[in-house]
Short mmCIF file of C-alpha atoms in Angstrom, two decimals:
data_model
loop_
_atom_site.label_atom_id
_atom_site.label_comp_id
_atom_site.label_asym_id
_atom_site.label_seq_id
_atom_site.Cartn_x
_atom_site.Cartn_y
_atom_site.Cartn_z
CA MET A 22 -6.35 -26.17 8.59
CA ASP A 23 -5.22 -23.65 5.94
CA ALA A 24 -1.65 -22.29 5.74
CA PRO A 25 -2.27 -18.93 7.51
CA SER A 26 -4.09 -20.73 10.34
CA LEU A 27 -1.27 -23.25 10.64
CA ILE A 28 1.31 -20.46 10.84
CA LEU A 29 -0.77 -18.63 13.47
CA ALA A 30 -1.22 -21.81 15.52
CA SER A 31 2.50 -22.53 15.39
CA PHE A 32 3.23 -18.94 16.37
CA MET A 33 0.88 -19.09 19.36
CA SER A 34 2.50 -22.35 20.53
CA LEU A 35 5.88 -20.65 20.38
CA LEU A 36 4.58 -17.73 22.42
CA ALA A 37 3.45 -20.21 25.04
CA LEU A 38 7.07 -21.28 25.43
CA GLY A 39 8.19 -17.73 26.20
CA PRO A 40 8.61 -14.27 24.68
CA ILE A 41 10.03 -13.72 21.21
CA THR A 42 13.30 -12.61 22.74
CA THR A 43 14.02 -16.16 23.90
CA TRP A 44 14.13 -17.58 20.39
CA ALA A 45 15.22 -14.65 18.20
CA ALA A 46 18.06 -13.18 20.22
CA ALA A 47 20.84 -14.46 17.97
CA ARG A 48 19.50 -12.79 14.82
CA ALA A 49 21.66 -10.05 13.29
CA PHE A 50 19.99 -6.86 12.05
CA PHE A 51 21.09 -4.57 9.22
CA VAL A 52 19.66 -1.13 8.49
CA PHE A 53 19.91 0.91 5.29
CA GLY A 54 18.35 4.24 4.43
CA ASP A 55 17.88 7.85 5.50
CA SER A 56 17.31 9.98 8.61
CA LEU A 57 14.25 8.00 9.71
CA VAL A 58 16.60 5.12 10.54
CA ASP A 59 20.06 6.75 10.86
CA SER A 60 21.44 5.95 14.32
CA GLY A 61 24.45 8.25 14.13
CA ASN A 62 26.52 7.66 10.99
CA ASN A 63 26.27 11.31 10.03
CA ASN A 64 27.96 12.25 13.33
CA TYR A 65 31.18 11.05 11.71
CA LEU A 66 30.74 13.08 8.51
CA GLU A 67 31.21 16.72 7.56
CA THR A 68 27.56 17.29 6.69
CA THR A 69 24.73 19.64 7.60
CA ALA A 70 22.33 16.70 8.03
CA ARG A 71 23.07 16.02 11.69
CA ALA A 72 21.17 15.40 14.92
CA ASP A 73 24.10 15.59 17.33
CA SER A 74 23.04 18.55 19.47
CA PRO A 75 20.28 19.09 22.07
CA PRO A 76 17.35 18.73 22.34
CA TYR A 77 17.75 15.62 20.13
CA GLY A 78 18.04 12.61 22.44
CA ILE A 79 16.27 14.33 25.32
CA ASP A 80 14.38 11.08 26.07
CA TYR A 81 17.14 8.67 25.05
CA PRO A 82 18.40 6.57 28.00
CA THR A 83 21.52 8.77 28.25
CA GLN A 84 19.42 11.94 27.74
CA ARG A 85 22.03 13.05 25.21
CA PRO A 86 21.93 13.46 21.42
CA THR A 87 23.12 10.37 19.56
CA GLY A 88 22.68 11.32 15.93
CA ARG A 89 19.17 9.83 15.87
CA PHE A 90 16.54 12.19 14.47
CA SER A 91 14.31 11.53 17.45
CA ASN A 92 13.64 12.61 21.00
CA GLY A 93 14.60 9.06 22.00
CA LEU A 94 14.63 5.71 20.22
CA ASN A 95 14.08 5.33 16.49
CA ILE A 96 12.44 2.49 14.55
CA PRO A 97 15.58 0.27 14.32
CA ASP A 98 16.14 0.58 18.08
CA ILE A 99 12.60 -0.58 18.80
CA ILE A 100 12.79 -3.45 16.32
CA SER A 101 16.02 -4.52 18.07
CA GLU A 102 14.08 -4.61 21.35
CA HIS A 103 11.59 -7.02 19.75
CA LEU A 104 14.47 -9.15 18.48
CA GLY A 105 15.90 -9.31 22.00
CA ALA A 106 19.11 -7.69 20.79
CA GLU A 107 21.06 -4.56 21.60
CA PRO A 108 20.67 -1.69 19.10
CA THR A 109 22.79 -1.95 15.98
CA LEU A 110 25.71 0.47 16.01
CA PRO A 111 26.36 2.94 13.18
CA TYR A 112 28.79 1.40 10.73
CA LEU A 113 31.15 4.35 11.11
CA SER A 114 31.26 4.02 14.89
CA PRO A 115 34.69 2.97 16.21
CA GLU A 116 32.80 0.80 18.74
CA LEU A 117 31.59 -1.50 15.93
CA ASP A 118 34.30 -4.11 16.18
CA GLY A 119 34.92 -7.65 17.42
CA GLN A 120 31.85 -9.36 18.86
CA LYS A 121 29.75 -6.24 18.26
CA LEU A 122 29.84 -7.11 14.55
CA LEU A 123 27.68 -10.16 15.27
CA VAL A 124 24.77 -7.89 16.25
CA GLY A 125 24.68 -6.36 12.76
CA ALA A 126 25.22 -2.77 11.64
CA ASN A 127 23.35 0.39 10.72
CA PHE A 128 24.50 1.88 7.40
CA ALA A 129 21.81 4.60 7.14
CA SER A 130 22.67 8.23 6.51
CA ALA A 131 20.36 11.22 6.91
CA GLY A 132 19.51 13.08 3.72
CA ILE A 133 20.05 10.33 1.17
CA GLY A 134 17.61 8.99 -1.40
CA ILE A 135 17.22 6.32 -4.02
CA LEU A 136 18.84 8.66 -6.56
CA ASN A 137 22.43 9.77 -6.14
CA ASP A 138 21.56 13.44 -6.69
CA THR A 139 19.05 13.44 -3.81
CA GLY A 140 20.42 15.27 -0.76
CA ILE A 141 23.51 16.72 -2.47
CA GLN A 142 22.77 19.99 -0.68
CA PHE A 143 23.71 18.32 2.63
CA LEU A 144 27.22 17.38 1.44
CA ASN A 145 29.17 14.23 2.39
CA ILE A 146 26.32 11.85 3.08
CA ILE A 147 26.39 8.09 2.48
CA GLY A 148 24.32 7.34 -0.62
CA MET A 149 22.84 3.91 -1.23
CA PRO A 150 25.71 2.68 -3.45
CA LYS A 151 28.17 3.55 -0.66
CA GLN A 152 25.94 1.92 1.97
CA LEU A 153 26.00 -1.30 -0.07
CA GLN A 154 29.75 -0.98 -0.48
CA TYR A 155 30.07 -0.69 3.31
CA PHE A 156 27.89 -3.81 3.65
CA GLU A 157 30.39 -5.71 1.51
CA GLN A 158 33.21 -4.31 3.63
CA TYR A 159 31.35 -5.33 6.79
CA GLN A 160 31.10 -8.92 5.51
CA GLN A 161 34.83 -8.99 4.81
CA ARG A 162 35.49 -7.92 8.40
CA LEU A 163 33.04 -10.54 9.68
CA ARG A 164 34.72 -13.32 7.66
CA ARG A 165 38.00 -12.55 9.39
CA LEU A 166 36.18 -12.93 12.70
CA ILE A 167 34.00 -16.05 12.18
CA GLY A 168 34.89 -17.49 8.75
CA ASP A 169 33.14 -17.70 5.39
CA ASN A 170 30.40 -20.21 6.20
CA GLN A 171 29.34 -18.58 9.46
CA THR A 172 29.31 -15.15 7.82
CA LYS A 173 27.07 -16.39 5.00
CA GLN A 174 24.71 -17.98 7.51
CA LEU A 175 24.57 -14.86 9.71
CA VAL A 176 23.79 -12.60 6.74
CA ASN A 177 21.21 -14.99 5.24
CA GLN A 178 19.37 -15.30 8.56
CA ALA A 179 19.58 -11.59 9.44
CA LEU A 180 16.70 -9.17 9.37
CA VAL A 181 17.20 -6.21 7.03
CA LEU A 182 15.34 -2.88 7.10
CA VAL A 183 15.46 -0.49 4.13
CA THR A 184 13.90 2.97 4.54
CA VAL A 185 14.55 5.29 1.62
CA GLY A 186 12.54 7.23 -0.96
CA GLY A 187 10.88 10.10 0.89
CA ASN A 188 13.84 12.42 0.34
CA ASP A 189 13.64 11.81 -3.41
CA PHE A 190 10.44 13.83 -3.27
CA VAL A 191 10.91 16.41 -0.49
CA ASN A 192 14.65 16.98 -0.97
CA ASN A 193 14.78 16.60 -4.74
CA TYR A 194 11.66 16.73 -6.93
CA TYR A 195 9.77 19.22 -4.73
CA LEU A 196 12.76 20.87 -3.05
CA VAL A 197 12.39 24.07 -5.06
CA PRO A 198 9.86 25.14 -7.71
CA TYR A 199 10.92 23.88 -11.12
CA SER A 200 13.69 21.69 -9.76
CA ALA A 201 15.92 19.95 -12.28
CA ARG A 202 14.14 16.63 -11.75
CA SER A 203 10.64 18.18 -11.99
CA ARG A 204 11.61 19.82 -15.30
CA GLN A 205 13.04 16.53 -16.53
CA PHE A 206 10.13 14.27 -15.49
CA ALA A 207 6.39 14.47 -14.99
CA LEU A 208 5.55 13.02 -11.59
CA PRO A 209 4.33 9.59 -12.85
CA ASP A 210 7.52 9.19 -14.90
CA TYR A 211 9.65 10.25 -11.94
CA VAL A 212 7.97 7.64 -9.74
CA GLN A 213 8.73 4.98 -12.37
CA LEU A 214 12.37 6.10 -12.37
CA LEU A 215 12.55 5.74 -8.58
CA ILE A 216 10.97 2.28 -8.67
CA SER A 217 13.35 1.14 -11.42
CA GLU A 218 16.43 2.39 -9.56
CA PHE A 219 15.21 1.01 -6.23
CA LYS A 220 14.78 -2.43 -7.79
CA LYS A 221 18.48 -2.41 -8.74
CA ILE A 222 19.43 -1.52 -5.15
CA LEU A 223 17.30 -4.32 -3.71
CA MET A 224 18.65 -6.87 -6.19
CA LYS A 225 22.17 -5.89 -5.12
CA LEU A 226 21.16 -6.45 -1.48
CA TYR A 227 19.85 -9.88 -2.44
CA GLU A 228 23.12 -10.68 -4.23
CA LEU A 229 24.96 -9.69 -1.04
CA GLY A 230 23.00 -12.31 0.91
CA ALA A 231 19.96 -10.46 2.32
CA ARG A 232 17.01 -12.86 2.59
CA LYS A 233 14.58 -11.17 5.00
CA VAL A 234 14.11 -7.56 3.92
CA LEU A 235 11.52 -5.08 5.23
CA VAL A 236 11.05 -2.22 2.74
CA THR A 237 9.12 0.85 3.90
CA GLY A 238 7.00 3.07 1.70
CA ALA A 239 7.06 6.83 1.29
CA GLY A 240 5.17 7.69 4.46
CA PRO A 241 2.77 10.64 4.87
CA LEU A 242 4.87 13.12 2.86
CA GLY A 243 2.22 15.83 2.72
CA CYS A 244 1.19 15.59 6.37
CA VAL A 245 4.48 16.24 8.18
CA PRO A 246 4.69 19.62 9.99
CA ALA A 247 7.26 20.88 7.46
CA ALA A 248 4.78 20.31 4.61
CA LEU A 249 1.96 21.96 6.54
CA ALA A 250 4.12 25.00 7.34
CA GLN A 251 5.58 25.40 3.87
CA ARG A 252 2.76 24.28 1.58
CA SER A 253 -0.56 24.22 3.51
CA ARG A 254 -0.15 26.98 6.07
CA SER A 255 -3.57 28.50 5.45
CA THR A 256 -5.58 25.29 5.78
CA GLY A 257 -3.48 23.03 7.99
CA ASN A 258 -4.48 20.13 5.75
CA CYS A 259 -2.08 17.60 4.27
CA ASP A 260 -0.54 18.93 1.09
CA PRO A 261 -2.36 17.25 -1.81
CA GLU A 262 0.58 17.25 -4.24
CA LEU A 263 2.98 15.49 -1.84
CA GLN A 264 0.22 13.08 -0.87
CA ARG A 265 -0.38 12.39 -4.57
CA ALA A 266 3.30 11.57 -4.96
CA ALA A 267 3.19 9.08 -2.08
CA ALA A 268 -0.07 7.59 -3.36
CA LEU A 269 1.54 6.99 -6.77
CA TYR A 270 4.78 5.63 -5.34
CA ASP A 271 3.61 3.19 -2.64
CA PRO A 272 1.43 0.86 -4.77
CA GLN A 273 4.14 0.66 -7.46
CA LEU A 274 6.73 -0.13 -4.79
CA GLU A 275 4.55 -2.93 -3.42
CA GLN A 276 4.02 -4.28 -6.95
CA MET A 277 7.76 -4.17 -7.65
CA LEU A 278 8.52 -6.07 -4.43
CA SER A 279 5.96 -8.71 -5.36
CA GLN A 280 7.57 -9.06 -8.80
CA LEU A 281 11.00 -9.39 -7.21
CA ASN A 282 9.72 -12.15 -4.93
CA ASN A 283 8.29 -13.98 -7.94
CA GLU A 284 11.57 -13.66 -9.82
CA ILE A 285 13.61 -15.11 -6.95
CA HIS A 286 10.90 -17.63 -5.94
CA GLY A 287 10.59 -16.62 -2.29
CA ASN A 288 9.07 -14.07 0.06
CA VAL A 289 12.34 -12.19 0.62
CA PHE A 290 10.96 -8.64 0.35
CA VAL A 291 8.16 -7.40 2.61
CA ALA A 292 6.30 -4.16 1.84
CA VAL A 293 5.83 -2.00 4.94
CA ASN A 294 3.00 0.48 4.29
CA THR A 295 4.20 3.28 6.57
CA ARG A 296 1.82 5.77 4.92
CA LEU A 297 -1.17 3.70 6.04
CA MET A 298 0.41 3.13 9.48
CA HIS A 299 0.80 6.88 9.97
CA SER A 300 -2.66 7.67 8.62
CA ASP A 301 -4.25 5.61 11.38
CA PHE A 302 -3.06 8.00 14.08
CA LEU A 303 -2.86 11.14 11.94
CA ARG A 304 -6.57 10.83 11.18
CA ASP A 305 -7.59 10.31 14.82
CA PRO A 306 -4.64 11.19 17.10
CA GLN A 307 -6.78 11.24 20.26
CA ALA A 308 -7.66 7.56 19.77
CA PHE A 309 -3.94 6.81 20.16
CA GLY A 310 -3.44 9.18 23.10
CA PHE A 311 -1.86 12.01 21.09
CA ALA A 312 -2.78 15.66 21.61
CA SER A 313 -1.62 16.72 18.15
CA SER A 314 -0.79 15.12 14.83
CA LYS A 315 -0.03 18.42 13.07
CA VAL A 316 2.32 20.36 15.35
CA ALA A 317 5.88 19.16 15.87
CA CYS A 318 7.16 18.97 19.42
CA CYS A 319 10.38 20.80 18.49
CA GLY A 320 10.68 23.52 15.88
CA GLN A 321 9.60 27.04 15.07
CA GLY A 322 7.05 28.87 12.99
CA PRO A 323 3.63 27.51 11.97
CA PHE A 324 3.08 23.96 13.24
CA ASN A 325 6.70 24.12 14.55
CA GLY A 326 7.45 23.09 10.98
CA ILE A 327 10.07 25.63 9.95
CA GLY A 328 13.82 25.17 10.20
CA LEU A 329 15.71 22.76 12.39
CA CYS A 330 15.14 21.51 15.92
CA THR A 331 17.69 23.38 18.05
CA GLU A 332 18.13 24.62 21.60
CA LEU A 333 16.45 27.86 20.48
CA SER A 334 13.35 26.02 19.21
CA SER A 335 9.98 25.86 20.85
CA LEU A 336 9.99 22.54 22.75
CA CYS A 337 6.93 20.72 24.11
CA PRO A 338 7.18 19.49 27.71
CA ASN A 339 5.60 16.06 27.01
CA ARG A 340 6.94 14.40 23.88
CA SER A 341 4.60 11.41 24.18
CA LEU A 342 1.63 13.63 23.30
CA TYR A 343 2.98 14.46 19.84
CA THR A 344 3.11 12.28 16.76
CA PHE A 345 5.97 14.35 15.34
CA TRP A 346 9.18 15.15 17.17
CA ASP A 347 10.55 17.67 14.66
CA PRO A 348 9.30 19.01 11.29
CA PHE A 349 9.94 15.67 9.53
CA HIS A 350 10.43 12.83 12.02
CA PRO A 351 8.06 10.89 14.31
CA SER A 352 8.38 10.96 18.08
CA GLU A 353 9.61 7.86 19.89
CA ARG A 354 6.05 7.04 20.90
CA ALA A 355 4.86 7.24 17.30
CA ASN A 356 7.80 5.04 16.30
CA ARG A 357 6.67 2.46 18.86
CA ILE A 358 3.18 2.38 17.37
CA ILE A 359 4.67 1.93 13.90
CA VAL A 360 6.85 -0.96 15.08
CA ASP A 361 3.84 -2.58 16.78
CA MET A 362 2.16 -2.55 13.35
CA ILE A 363 5.31 -3.94 11.73
CA MET A 364 5.19 -6.78 14.24
CA THR A 365 1.49 -7.64 14.09
CA GLY A 366 -0.12 -5.63 11.27
CA SER A 367 -2.53 -7.07 8.73
CA ASN A 368 -1.71 -7.61 5.06
CA SER A 369 -2.77 -4.06 4.25
CA HIS A 370 0.06 -2.85 6.52
CA MET A 371 2.59 -5.67 5.95
CA ASN A 372 2.57 -7.60 2.68
CA PRO A 373 2.96 -10.56 2.34
CA MET A 374 3.39 -11.04 6.11
CA ASN A 375 4.19 -9.20 9.33
CA LEU A 376 7.41 -9.53 11.29
CA SER A 377 5.95 -11.78 14.00
CA THR A 378 4.96 -14.28 11.31
CA ILE A 379 8.44 -14.11 9.74
CA LEU A 380 10.04 -14.83 13.11
CA ALA A 381 7.60 -17.65 13.85
CA MET A 382 8.19 -19.30 10.49
CA ASP A 383 11.97 -18.98 10.83
CA SER A 384 11.87 -20.69 14.22
CA MET A 385 10.29 -23.75 12.64
CA THR A 386 13.08 -24.24 10.07
#
């Protein structure tokens, strides 16, 4: 029996013993990145990048806005469900204390990018260097609670999700015509800069103890309602320039992650091809039960892709029929489909392995 078959057989035997939640519940979970995974850190900051007013959270269990850029749960919440754990709290939340620290923490902040100058227009957001600094601070707090050895073990065994990079295009390079970065770099050179800087961030995460790290790609940058409204209004087709940017970035990101794994002699970093995951249901939304993959549920203007989602926005009555909640962010139902692919996707979606395989292999050690 070859190695993949052996892993699959072992995984199936574990499933026979019970659901994943019975053997992965103790795993901590850490989240870094931007608005796609921010669970409310920006609520505690003086910034314009906020999701703390209705109708955000309309389908969240409390039916109130939480700071998540979603009608309900976001990707980290749904991954936590699969881990059998409660959602990770925002690091800035006063509730993140005592035993809650054992669950992990969410350090993400809407608006940020790989580069420090990405998102400066939003003011007072938590860039990646600060998120990593908070991760160090978190570990100091945890050591006081459970000691050095237990802290090291918890961090080494934790799952880590990093979602960053899209804003470096839409809120930096392409934010305005002839932006500073677009004058400084041709697109291929800019992509190389992002990959180089991202590698430094990921190496720092590794130095801080992260050993199981999911890293998402750029996503469908040219296909979000905001791009359709602002750049492809006449055709309603995905914007080719933003799609070109994502198509340049994603393969180089996957190559960089593979190189990192070779350098550290282990499959620490996993490439999550979110652009391919989205394209499956953007190309044929009806096959996934969606009515529209172009129009946002909440917004205004063409494709509901202009401005912010507010109480004055046009709001769809059934969020589960829309792939996009607002001009930039997926609906909860789309997030669930993405997480299903993170759990069980093929190597084209999850390289070198999906999350179910990671969990199965960990359970055998």
